[in-house]
Short mmCIF file of C-alpha atoms in Angstrom, two decimals:
data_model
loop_
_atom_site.label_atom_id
_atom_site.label_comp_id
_atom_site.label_asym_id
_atom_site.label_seq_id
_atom_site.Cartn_x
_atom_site.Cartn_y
_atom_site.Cartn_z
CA UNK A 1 -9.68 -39.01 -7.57
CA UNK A 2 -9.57 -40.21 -11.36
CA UNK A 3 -12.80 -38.49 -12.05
CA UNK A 4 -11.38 -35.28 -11.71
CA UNK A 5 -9.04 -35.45 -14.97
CA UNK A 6 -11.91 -35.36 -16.68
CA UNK A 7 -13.10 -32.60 -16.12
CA UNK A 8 -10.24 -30.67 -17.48
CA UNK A 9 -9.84 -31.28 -21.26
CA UNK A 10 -5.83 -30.00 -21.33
CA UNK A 11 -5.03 -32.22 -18.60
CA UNK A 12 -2.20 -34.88 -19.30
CA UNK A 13 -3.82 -38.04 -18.17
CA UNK A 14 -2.01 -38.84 -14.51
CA UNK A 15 -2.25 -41.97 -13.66
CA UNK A 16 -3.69 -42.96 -10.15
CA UNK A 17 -1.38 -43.87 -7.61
CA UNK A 18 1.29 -42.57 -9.80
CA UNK A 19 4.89 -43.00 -8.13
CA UNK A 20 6.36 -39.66 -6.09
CA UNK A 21 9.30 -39.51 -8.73
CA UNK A 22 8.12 -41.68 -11.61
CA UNK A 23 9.45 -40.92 -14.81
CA UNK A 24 6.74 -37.96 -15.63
CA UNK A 25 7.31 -36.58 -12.26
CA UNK A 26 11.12 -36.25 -12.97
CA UNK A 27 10.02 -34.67 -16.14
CA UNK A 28 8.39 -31.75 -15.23
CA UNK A 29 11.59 -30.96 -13.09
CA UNK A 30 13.92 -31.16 -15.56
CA UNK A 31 12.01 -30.06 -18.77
CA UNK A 32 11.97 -26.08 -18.04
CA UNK A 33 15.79 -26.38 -17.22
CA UNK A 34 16.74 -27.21 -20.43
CA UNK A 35 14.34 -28.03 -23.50
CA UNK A 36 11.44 -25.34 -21.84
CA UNK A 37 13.24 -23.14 -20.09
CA UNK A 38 11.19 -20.38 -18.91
CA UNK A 39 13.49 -17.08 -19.61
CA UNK A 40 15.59 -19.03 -22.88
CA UNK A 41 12.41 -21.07 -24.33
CA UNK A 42 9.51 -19.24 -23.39
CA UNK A 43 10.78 -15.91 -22.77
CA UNK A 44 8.87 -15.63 -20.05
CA UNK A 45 9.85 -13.52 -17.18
CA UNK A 46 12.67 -11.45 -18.82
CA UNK A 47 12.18 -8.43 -17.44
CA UNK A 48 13.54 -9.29 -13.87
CA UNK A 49 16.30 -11.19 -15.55
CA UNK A 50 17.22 -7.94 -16.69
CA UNK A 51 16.49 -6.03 -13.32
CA UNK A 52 17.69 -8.19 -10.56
CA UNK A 53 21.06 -9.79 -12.37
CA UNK A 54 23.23 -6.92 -11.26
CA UNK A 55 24.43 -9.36 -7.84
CA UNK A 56 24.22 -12.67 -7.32
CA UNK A 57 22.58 -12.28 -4.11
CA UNK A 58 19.93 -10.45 -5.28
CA UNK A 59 19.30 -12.62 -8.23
CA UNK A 60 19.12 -15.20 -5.52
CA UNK A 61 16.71 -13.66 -3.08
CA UNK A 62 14.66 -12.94 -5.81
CA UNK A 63 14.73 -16.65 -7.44
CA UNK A 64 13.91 -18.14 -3.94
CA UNK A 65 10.80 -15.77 -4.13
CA UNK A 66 9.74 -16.57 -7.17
CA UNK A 67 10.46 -20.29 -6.45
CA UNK A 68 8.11 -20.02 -3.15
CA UNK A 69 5.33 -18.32 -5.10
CA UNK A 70 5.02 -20.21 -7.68
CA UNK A 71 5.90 -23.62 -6.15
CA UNK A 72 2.95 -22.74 -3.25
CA UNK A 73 0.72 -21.00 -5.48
CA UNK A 74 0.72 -23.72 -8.04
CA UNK A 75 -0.37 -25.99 -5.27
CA UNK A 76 -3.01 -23.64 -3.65
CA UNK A 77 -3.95 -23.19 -7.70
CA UNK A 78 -4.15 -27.06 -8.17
CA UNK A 79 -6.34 -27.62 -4.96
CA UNK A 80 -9.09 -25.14 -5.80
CA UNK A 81 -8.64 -26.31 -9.42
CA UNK A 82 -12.35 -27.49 -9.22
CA UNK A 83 -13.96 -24.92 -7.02
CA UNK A 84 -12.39 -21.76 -9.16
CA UNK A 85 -15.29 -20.62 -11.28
CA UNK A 86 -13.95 -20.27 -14.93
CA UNK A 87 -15.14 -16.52 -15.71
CA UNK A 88 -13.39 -15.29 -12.77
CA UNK A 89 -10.50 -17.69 -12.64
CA UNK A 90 -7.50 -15.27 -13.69
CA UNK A 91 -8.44 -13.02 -11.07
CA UNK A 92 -8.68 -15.56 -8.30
CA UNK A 93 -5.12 -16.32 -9.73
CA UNK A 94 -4.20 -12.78 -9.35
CA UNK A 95 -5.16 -12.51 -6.02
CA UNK A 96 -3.46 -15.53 -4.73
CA UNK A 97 -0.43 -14.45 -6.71
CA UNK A 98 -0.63 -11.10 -5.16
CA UNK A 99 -1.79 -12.56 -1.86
CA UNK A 100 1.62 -15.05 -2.10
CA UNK A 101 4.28 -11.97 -3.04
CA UNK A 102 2.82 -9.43 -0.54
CA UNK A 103 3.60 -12.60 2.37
CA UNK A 104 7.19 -12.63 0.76
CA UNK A 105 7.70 -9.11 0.42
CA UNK A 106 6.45 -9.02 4.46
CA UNK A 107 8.71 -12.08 5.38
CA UNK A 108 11.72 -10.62 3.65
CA UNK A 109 11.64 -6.97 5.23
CA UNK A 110 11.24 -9.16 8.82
CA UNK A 111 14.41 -11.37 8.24
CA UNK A 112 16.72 -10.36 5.85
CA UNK A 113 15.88 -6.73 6.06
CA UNK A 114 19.23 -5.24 4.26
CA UNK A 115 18.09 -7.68 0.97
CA UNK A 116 14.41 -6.43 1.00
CA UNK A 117 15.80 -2.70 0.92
CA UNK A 118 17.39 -3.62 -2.04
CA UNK A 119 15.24 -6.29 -4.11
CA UNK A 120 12.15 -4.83 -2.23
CA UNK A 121 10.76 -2.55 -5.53
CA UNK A 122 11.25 -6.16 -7.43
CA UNK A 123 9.59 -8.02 -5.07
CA UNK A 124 6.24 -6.46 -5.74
CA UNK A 125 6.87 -6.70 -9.28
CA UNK A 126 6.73 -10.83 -9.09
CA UNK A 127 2.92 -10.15 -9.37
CA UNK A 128 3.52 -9.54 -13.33
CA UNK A 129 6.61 -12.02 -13.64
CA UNK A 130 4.49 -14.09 -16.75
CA UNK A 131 6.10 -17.12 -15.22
CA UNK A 132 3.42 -16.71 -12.39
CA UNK A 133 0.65 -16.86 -14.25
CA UNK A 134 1.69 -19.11 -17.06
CA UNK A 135 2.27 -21.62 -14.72
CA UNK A 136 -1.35 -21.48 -12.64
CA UNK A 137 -3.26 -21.33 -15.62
CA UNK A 138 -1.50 -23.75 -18.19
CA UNK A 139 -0.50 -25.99 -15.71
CA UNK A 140 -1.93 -25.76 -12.04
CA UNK A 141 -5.52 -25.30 -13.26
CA UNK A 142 -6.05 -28.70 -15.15
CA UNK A 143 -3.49 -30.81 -12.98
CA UNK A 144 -3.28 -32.14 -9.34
CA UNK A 145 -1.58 -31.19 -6.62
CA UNK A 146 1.66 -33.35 -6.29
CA UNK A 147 2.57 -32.85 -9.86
CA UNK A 148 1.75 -28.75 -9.95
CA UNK A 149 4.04 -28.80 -7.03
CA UNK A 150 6.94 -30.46 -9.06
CA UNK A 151 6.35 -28.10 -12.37
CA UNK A 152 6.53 -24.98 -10.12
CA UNK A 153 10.07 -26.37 -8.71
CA UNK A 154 11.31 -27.33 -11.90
CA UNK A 155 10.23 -23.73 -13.94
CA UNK A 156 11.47 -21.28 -10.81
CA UNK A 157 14.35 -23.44 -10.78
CA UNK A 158 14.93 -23.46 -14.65
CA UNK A 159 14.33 -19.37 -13.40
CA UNK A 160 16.91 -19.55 -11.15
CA UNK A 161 20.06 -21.06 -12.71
CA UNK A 162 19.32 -18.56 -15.78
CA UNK A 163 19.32 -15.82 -13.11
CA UNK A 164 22.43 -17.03 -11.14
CA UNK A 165 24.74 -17.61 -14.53
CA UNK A 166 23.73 -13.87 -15.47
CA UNK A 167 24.20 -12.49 -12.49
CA UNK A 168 27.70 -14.50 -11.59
CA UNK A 169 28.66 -13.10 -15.40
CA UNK A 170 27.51 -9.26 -14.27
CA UNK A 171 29.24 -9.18 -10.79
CA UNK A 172 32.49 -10.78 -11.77
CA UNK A 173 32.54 -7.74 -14.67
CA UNK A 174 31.15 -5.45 -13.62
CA UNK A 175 31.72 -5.19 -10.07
CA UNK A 176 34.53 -7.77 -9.67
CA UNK A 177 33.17 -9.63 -7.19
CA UNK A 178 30.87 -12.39 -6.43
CA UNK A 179 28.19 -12.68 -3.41
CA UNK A 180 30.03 -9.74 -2.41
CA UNK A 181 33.39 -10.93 -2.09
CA UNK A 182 36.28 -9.53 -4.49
CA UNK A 183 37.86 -11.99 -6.87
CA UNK A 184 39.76 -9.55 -8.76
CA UNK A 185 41.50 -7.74 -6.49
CA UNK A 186 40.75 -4.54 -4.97
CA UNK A 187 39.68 -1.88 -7.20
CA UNK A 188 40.13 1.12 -4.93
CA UNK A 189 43.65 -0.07 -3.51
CA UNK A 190 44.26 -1.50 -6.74
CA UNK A 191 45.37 -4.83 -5.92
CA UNK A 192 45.18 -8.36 -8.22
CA UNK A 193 44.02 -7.63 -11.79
CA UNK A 194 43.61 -4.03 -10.79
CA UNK A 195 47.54 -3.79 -10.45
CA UNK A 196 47.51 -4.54 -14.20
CA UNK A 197 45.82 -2.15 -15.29
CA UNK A 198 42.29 -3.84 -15.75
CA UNK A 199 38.84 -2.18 -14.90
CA UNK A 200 35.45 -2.40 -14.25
CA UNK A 201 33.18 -2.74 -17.41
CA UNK A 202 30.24 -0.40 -16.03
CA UNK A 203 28.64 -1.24 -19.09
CA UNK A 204 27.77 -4.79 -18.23
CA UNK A 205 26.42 -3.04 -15.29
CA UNK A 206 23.78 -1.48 -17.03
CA UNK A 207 20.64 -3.43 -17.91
CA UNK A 208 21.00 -3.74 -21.90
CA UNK A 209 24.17 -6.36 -21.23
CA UNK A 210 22.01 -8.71 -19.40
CA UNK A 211 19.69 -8.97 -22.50
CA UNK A 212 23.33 -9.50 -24.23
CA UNK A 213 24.19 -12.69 -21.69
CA UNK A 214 20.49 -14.14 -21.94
CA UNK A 215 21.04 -13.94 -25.61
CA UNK A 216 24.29 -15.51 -26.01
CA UNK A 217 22.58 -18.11 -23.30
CA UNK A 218 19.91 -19.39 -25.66
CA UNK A 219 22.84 -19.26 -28.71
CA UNK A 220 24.96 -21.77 -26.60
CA UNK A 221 21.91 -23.66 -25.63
CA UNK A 222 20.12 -24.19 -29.02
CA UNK A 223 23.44 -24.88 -30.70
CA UNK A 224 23.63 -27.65 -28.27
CA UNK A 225 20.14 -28.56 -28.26
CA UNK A 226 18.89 -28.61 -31.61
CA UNK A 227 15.30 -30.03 -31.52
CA UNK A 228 14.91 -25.93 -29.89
CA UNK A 229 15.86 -24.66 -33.68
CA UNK A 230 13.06 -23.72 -35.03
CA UNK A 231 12.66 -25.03 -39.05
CA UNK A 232 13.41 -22.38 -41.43
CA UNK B 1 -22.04 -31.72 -8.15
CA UNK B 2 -24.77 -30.32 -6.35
CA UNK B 3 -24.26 -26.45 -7.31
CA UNK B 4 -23.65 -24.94 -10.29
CA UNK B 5 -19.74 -23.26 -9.92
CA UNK B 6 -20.29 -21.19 -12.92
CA UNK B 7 -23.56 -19.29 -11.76
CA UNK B 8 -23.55 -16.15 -10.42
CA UNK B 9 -24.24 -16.89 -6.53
CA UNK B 10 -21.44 -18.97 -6.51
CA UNK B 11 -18.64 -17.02 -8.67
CA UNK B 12 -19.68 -14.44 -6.03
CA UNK B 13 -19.34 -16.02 -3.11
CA UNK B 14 -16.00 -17.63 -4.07
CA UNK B 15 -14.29 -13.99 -5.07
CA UNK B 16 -15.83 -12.78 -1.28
CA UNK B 17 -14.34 -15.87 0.46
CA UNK B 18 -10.81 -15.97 -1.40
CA UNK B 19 -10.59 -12.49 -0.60
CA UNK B 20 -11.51 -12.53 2.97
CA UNK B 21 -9.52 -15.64 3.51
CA UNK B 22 -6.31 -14.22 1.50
CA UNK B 23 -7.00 -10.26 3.64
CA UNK B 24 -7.11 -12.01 6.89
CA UNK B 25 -3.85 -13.81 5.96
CA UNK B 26 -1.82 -11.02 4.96
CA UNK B 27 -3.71 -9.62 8.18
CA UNK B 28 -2.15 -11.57 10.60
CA UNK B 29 1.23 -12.19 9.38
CA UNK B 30 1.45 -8.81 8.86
CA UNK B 31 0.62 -8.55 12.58
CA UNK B 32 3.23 -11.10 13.51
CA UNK B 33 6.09 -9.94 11.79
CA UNK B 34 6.09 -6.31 12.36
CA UNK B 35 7.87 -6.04 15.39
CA UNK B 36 10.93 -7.93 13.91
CA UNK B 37 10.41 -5.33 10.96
CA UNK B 38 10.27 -2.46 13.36
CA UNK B 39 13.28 -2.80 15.35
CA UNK B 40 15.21 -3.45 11.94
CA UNK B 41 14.10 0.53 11.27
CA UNK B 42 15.09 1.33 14.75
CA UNK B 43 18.41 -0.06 14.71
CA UNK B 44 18.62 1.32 11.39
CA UNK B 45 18.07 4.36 12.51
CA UNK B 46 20.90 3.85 15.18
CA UNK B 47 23.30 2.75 12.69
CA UNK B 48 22.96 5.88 10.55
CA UNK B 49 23.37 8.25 13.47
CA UNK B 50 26.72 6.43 14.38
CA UNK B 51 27.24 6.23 11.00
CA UNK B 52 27.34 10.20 10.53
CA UNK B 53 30.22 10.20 13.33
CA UNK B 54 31.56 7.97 11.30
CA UNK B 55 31.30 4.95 13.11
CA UNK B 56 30.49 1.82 11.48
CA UNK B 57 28.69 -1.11 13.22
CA UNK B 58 26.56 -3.94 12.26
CA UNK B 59 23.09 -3.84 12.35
CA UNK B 60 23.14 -6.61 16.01
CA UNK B 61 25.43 -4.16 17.20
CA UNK B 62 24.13 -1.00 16.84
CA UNK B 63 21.53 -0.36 19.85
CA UNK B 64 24.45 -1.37 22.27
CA UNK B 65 26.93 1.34 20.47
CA UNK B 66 24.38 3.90 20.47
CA UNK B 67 23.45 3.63 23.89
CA UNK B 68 27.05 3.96 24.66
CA UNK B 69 27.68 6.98 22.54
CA UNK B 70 24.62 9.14 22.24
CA UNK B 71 22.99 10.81 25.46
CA UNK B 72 19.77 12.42 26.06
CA UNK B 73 18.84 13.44 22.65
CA UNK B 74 16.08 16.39 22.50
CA UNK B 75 14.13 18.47 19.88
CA UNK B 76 14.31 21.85 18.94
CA UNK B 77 11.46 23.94 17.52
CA UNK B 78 11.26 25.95 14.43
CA UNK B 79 13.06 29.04 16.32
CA UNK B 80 15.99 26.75 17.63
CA UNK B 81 14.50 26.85 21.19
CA UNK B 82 14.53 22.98 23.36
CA UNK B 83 11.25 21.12 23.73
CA UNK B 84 9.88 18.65 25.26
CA UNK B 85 9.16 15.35 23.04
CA UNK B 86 10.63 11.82 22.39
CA UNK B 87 13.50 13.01 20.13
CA UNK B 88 14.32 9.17 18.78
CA UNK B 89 10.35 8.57 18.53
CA UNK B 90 10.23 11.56 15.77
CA UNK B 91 9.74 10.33 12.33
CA UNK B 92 11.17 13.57 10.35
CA UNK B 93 10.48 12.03 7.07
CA UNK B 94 6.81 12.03 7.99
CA UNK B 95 6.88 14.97 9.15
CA UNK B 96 8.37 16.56 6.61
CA UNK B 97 5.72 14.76 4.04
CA UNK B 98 2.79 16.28 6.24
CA UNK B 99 4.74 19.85 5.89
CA UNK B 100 5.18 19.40 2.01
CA UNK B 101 1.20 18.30 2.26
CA UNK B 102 0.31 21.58 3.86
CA UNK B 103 -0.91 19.44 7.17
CA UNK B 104 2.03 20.84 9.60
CA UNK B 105 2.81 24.33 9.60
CA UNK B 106 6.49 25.47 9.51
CA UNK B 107 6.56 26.81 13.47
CA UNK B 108 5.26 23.76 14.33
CA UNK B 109 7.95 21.58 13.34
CA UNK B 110 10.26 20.11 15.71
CA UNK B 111 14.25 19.43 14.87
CA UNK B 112 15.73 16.43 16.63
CA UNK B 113 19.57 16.99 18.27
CA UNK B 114 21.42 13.89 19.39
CA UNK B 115 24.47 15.05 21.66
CA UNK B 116 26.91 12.50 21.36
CA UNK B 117 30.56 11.79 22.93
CA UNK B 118 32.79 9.93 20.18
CA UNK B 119 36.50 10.36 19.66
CA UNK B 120 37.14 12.56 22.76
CA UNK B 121 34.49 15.62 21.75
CA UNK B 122 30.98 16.25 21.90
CA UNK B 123 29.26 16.27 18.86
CA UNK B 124 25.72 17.02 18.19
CA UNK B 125 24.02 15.04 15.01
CA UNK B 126 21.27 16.40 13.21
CA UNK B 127 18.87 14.60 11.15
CA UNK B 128 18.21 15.76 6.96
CA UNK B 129 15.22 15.07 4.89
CA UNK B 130 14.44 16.21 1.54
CA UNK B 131 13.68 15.52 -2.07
CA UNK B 132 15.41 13.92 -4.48
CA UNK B 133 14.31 13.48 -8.26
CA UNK B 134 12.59 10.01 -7.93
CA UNK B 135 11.28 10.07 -3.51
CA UNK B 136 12.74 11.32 -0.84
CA UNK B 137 16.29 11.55 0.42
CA UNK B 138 17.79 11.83 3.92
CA UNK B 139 20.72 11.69 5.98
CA UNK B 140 22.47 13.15 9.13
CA UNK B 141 25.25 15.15 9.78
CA UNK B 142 27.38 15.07 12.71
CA UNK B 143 28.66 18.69 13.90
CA UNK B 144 31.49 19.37 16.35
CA UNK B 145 31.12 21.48 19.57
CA UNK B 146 31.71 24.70 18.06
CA UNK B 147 28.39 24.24 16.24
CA UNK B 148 29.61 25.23 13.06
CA UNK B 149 31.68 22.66 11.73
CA UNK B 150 30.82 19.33 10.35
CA UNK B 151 32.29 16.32 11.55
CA UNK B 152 31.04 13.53 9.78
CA UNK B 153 27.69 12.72 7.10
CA UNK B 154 25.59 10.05 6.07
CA UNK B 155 23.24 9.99 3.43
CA UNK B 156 20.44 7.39 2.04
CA UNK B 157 17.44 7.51 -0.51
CA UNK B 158 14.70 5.67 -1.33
CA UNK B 159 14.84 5.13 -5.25
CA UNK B 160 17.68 7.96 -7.09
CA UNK B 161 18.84 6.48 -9.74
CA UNK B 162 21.79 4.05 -9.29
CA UNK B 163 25.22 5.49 -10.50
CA UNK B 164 23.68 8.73 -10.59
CA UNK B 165 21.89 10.23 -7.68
CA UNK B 166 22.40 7.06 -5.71
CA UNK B 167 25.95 8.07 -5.26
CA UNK B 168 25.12 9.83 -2.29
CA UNK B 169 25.23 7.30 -0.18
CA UNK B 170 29.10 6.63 -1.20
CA UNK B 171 32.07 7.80 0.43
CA UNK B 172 33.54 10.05 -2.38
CA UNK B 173 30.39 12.05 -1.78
CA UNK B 174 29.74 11.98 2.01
CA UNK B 175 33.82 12.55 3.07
CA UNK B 176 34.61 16.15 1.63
CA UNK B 177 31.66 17.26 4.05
CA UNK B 178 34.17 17.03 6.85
CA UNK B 179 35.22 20.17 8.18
CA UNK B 180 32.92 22.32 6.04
CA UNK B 181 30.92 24.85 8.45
CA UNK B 182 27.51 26.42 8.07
CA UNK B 183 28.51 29.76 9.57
CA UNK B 184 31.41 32.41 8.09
CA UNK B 185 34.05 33.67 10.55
CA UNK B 186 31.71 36.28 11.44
CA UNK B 187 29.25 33.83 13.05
CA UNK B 188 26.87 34.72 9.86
CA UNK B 189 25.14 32.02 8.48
CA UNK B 190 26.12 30.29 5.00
CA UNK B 191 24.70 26.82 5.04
CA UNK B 192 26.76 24.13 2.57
CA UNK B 193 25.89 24.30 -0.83
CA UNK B 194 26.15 21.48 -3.05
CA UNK B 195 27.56 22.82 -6.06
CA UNK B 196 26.92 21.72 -9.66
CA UNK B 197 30.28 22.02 -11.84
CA UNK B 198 32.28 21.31 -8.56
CA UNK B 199 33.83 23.43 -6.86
CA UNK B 200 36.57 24.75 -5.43
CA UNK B 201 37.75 22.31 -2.49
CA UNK B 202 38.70 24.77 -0.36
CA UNK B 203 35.69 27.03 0.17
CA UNK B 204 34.62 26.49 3.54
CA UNK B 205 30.77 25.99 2.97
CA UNK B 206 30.15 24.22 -0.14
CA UNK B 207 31.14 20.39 -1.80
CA UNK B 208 31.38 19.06 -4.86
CA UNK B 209 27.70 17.67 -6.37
CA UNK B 210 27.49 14.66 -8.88
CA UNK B 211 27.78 14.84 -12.83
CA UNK B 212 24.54 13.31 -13.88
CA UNK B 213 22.68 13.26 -10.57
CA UNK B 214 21.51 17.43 -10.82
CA UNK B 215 18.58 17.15 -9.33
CA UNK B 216 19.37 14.78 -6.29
CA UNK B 217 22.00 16.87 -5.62
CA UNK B 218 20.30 20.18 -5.29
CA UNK B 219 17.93 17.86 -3.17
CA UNK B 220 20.97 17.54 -1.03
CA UNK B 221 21.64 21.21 -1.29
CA UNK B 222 18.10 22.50 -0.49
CA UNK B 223 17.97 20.12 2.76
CA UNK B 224 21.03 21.44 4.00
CA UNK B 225 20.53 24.90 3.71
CA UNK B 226 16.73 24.80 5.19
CA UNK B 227 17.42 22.39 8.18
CA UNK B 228 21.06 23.47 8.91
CA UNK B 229 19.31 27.34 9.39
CA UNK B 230 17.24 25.89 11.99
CA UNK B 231 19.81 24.04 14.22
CA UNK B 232 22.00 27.40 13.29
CA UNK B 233 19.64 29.28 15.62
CA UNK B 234 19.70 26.03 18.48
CA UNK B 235 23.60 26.77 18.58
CA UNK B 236 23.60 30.25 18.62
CA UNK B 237 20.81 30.34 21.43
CA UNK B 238 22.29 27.57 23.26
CA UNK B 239 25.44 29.44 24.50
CA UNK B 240 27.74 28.02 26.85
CA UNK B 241 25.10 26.03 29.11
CA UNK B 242 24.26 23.69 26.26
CA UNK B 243 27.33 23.33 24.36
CA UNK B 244 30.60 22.67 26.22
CA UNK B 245 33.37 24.10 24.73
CA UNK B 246 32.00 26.83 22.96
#
């Protein structure tokens, strides 16, 4: 088991027998929430933040995707780590990636049919979220399975809450709603907030005003979390 | 390690087994799931046709509401005369691909009817396809017994552009179809135009189309005036036998 760190030069050094949730383990989940985040830190994956964030539900179907695929493909990645000749090793990625989305895109348009007409163009697009592939070959391909498992939870999930909080901001604006359900009031009958006079901003609507809340995301976040500043 | 994994053999015989093994995969769950995937299309399908009288069901409910409401459907050739054929079983959209391809000729197109009792009347609805500006677009219209007027209209699309030509499938676009007919008093045929500009509400065969969304809406026009001339000749033909009330 040991001998096969070293045959990956990036590879962190794993201990043996390393616990289930030792203190690396818990690491790699909580890292890309905050200090790596994969939209706010490494920009990664910003073009279906901008896409999908229009409803929550959406933005959820398509971070459970993304979780599934790269969570499972990390692992598949990590197991075949050794066996994965190096010249062709992005496309064997590729085609497990692809392999992985088509399976959700199937699975989606079988049991939640209504979602996959309307996240179903997205879905195939998961194939170039940069997440994907940043994670099978900078992680998965030098590490084992257990711990490639963890860092593909802990980046789709860093994913995720980026891609809920923008999408909670856009359908509470633009739509007033949230999941579906109206919080403002009833625009068409005009009832709650739309009694007052208030409307829907179709501008956060459109895609440029997600870029706008993933911006003012990483603002809040780096003011918080300064080691992310960058020196001058 | 008793092969090399970087020689050729090998990097070969990896890509052929990862892609077998990942093929075969897709394969079979493919396989497995596409019955679930094809009765969410039917009752799809079901939904929109009761959706076009108007009535609104879930997706669970919809094969028990359609059976209640719609009877014998039946096709109609390209000179408005009955045929034989599975009416439900027709995919139009195909069908109207393979026409646009050059594969089908016009005369041998068929028209599905689905006669319908809802709200105390017959009504007859008619399946639409066409072209938007980004894929295709379709829909159904429901038409009273005098088969002229409409009663009710649904529209979908696969990919117009949201807040533009997407609006079609909205209410503000689908309601002012009610009540429009397709033939003047005369028993001449006018189709419904979708009018760029708007227009005015009270002519009798045209609505209002949708600022920004041009070219989805003379999709909408264009599918209405070619498939509406078709079922224009089924009523006229039909007569008495066929249509109840006329």
């Amino acid at each position: 088991m040991s001998t096969e760190v070293k045959e990956s030069p990036q590879a962190p050094v794993v201990a043996p027998r390393s616990p289930l949730f030792g203190k690396k383990e818990r690491k790699l989940i909580t890292d890309p929430l905050n200090d790596n985040n994969p939209i706010t830190v490494q920009v990664l994956g910003i073009c279906s933040a901008l896409a999908i964030t229009v409803k929550v539900q959406n933005a959820m179907v398509m971070a459970l995707s993304v979780l599934a695929v790269v969570v499972v493909g990390n692992m598949v990645i990590s197991a075949l780590r050794n066996l994965i000749p190096s010249r062709i090793r992005i496309i064997a990625q590729l085609v497990i990636a692809a392999g992985l989305v088509t399976l959700v895109d199937i699975v989606l348009k079988a049991y939640v049919y209504d979602v996959s007409k309307q996240v179903g163009v997205y879905v195939g697009l998961i194939i170039t979220n940069c997440i994907l592939m940043g994670r099978y070959e900078a992680f998965a391909m030098g590490n084992k399975v257990w711990p490639s498992a963890l860092d593909g939870l802990g980046n789709s999930l860093g994913y995720a809450w980026i891609l809920m909080a923008v999408a909670t901001v856009r359908e509470i604006f633009g739509s007033g709603t949230w999941f579906g359900m109206p919080i403002l009031g009833d625009a068409k009958a005009g009832t709650g907030l739309y009694a007052l006079g208030y409307m829907n901003n179709n501008l956060i609507i459109l895609p440029p005003f997600a870029l706008v809340c993933v911006g003012i995301i990483i603002w809040v976040q780096r003011s918080r979390n300064t080691k992310l500043v960058e020196a001058a | 390690m008793a092969f090399d994994k970087n020689s050729n053999g090998f990097t070969f015989t990896f890509a052929a087994i990862l892609v077998v093994v990942v093929g075969t995969l897709l394969a079979v769950s493919y396989m497995g799931l596409k019955p679930a995937y094809d009765e969410n299309v039917r009752r799809e399908k079901m939904q929109n046709i009761l959706a076009s009288m108007n009535v609104h069901v879930a997706r669970d409910e919809a094969p028990a509401k359609y059976t209640e409401l719609v009877h014998a459907p039946f096709l109609v050739d390209a000179s408005g005369k009955k045929v034989d054929g599975d009416a439900f079983a027709l995919d139009v959209l195909k069908q109207y691909k393979d026409w646009k391809a050059g594969v089908v000729r016009p005369e041998d197109m068929h028209y599905p009817v689905y006669p319908a009792t809802h709200d105390g009347q017959t009504l007859f609805v008619l399946p639409l396809v066409g072209t938007g500006l980004w894929g295709p677009i379709w829909g159904y219209v429901s038409v009273k017994d005098d088969g002229r007027t409409i009663y009710g209209s649904t529209f979908d699309h696969k990919g117009e552009t949201p807040g533009l030509g997407a609006e079609i499938t909205q209410d503000w676009f689908q309601k002012p179809f009610e009540g429009k007919t397709f033939t003047d008093d005369k028993g001449d045929y006018t189709g419904i135009h979708v009018y760029k500009g708007g227009t005015n509400t009270t002519d009798p065969h045209g609505v209002d189309g949708i600022s920004g969304g041009t070219i989805t809406s003379s999709g909408v026009d264009e599918m209405l005036m070619r498939t509406l001339a078709i079922y224009d000749k089924y009523f006229k033909s039909a007569g008495t036998t066929d249509l109840t009330q006329r």
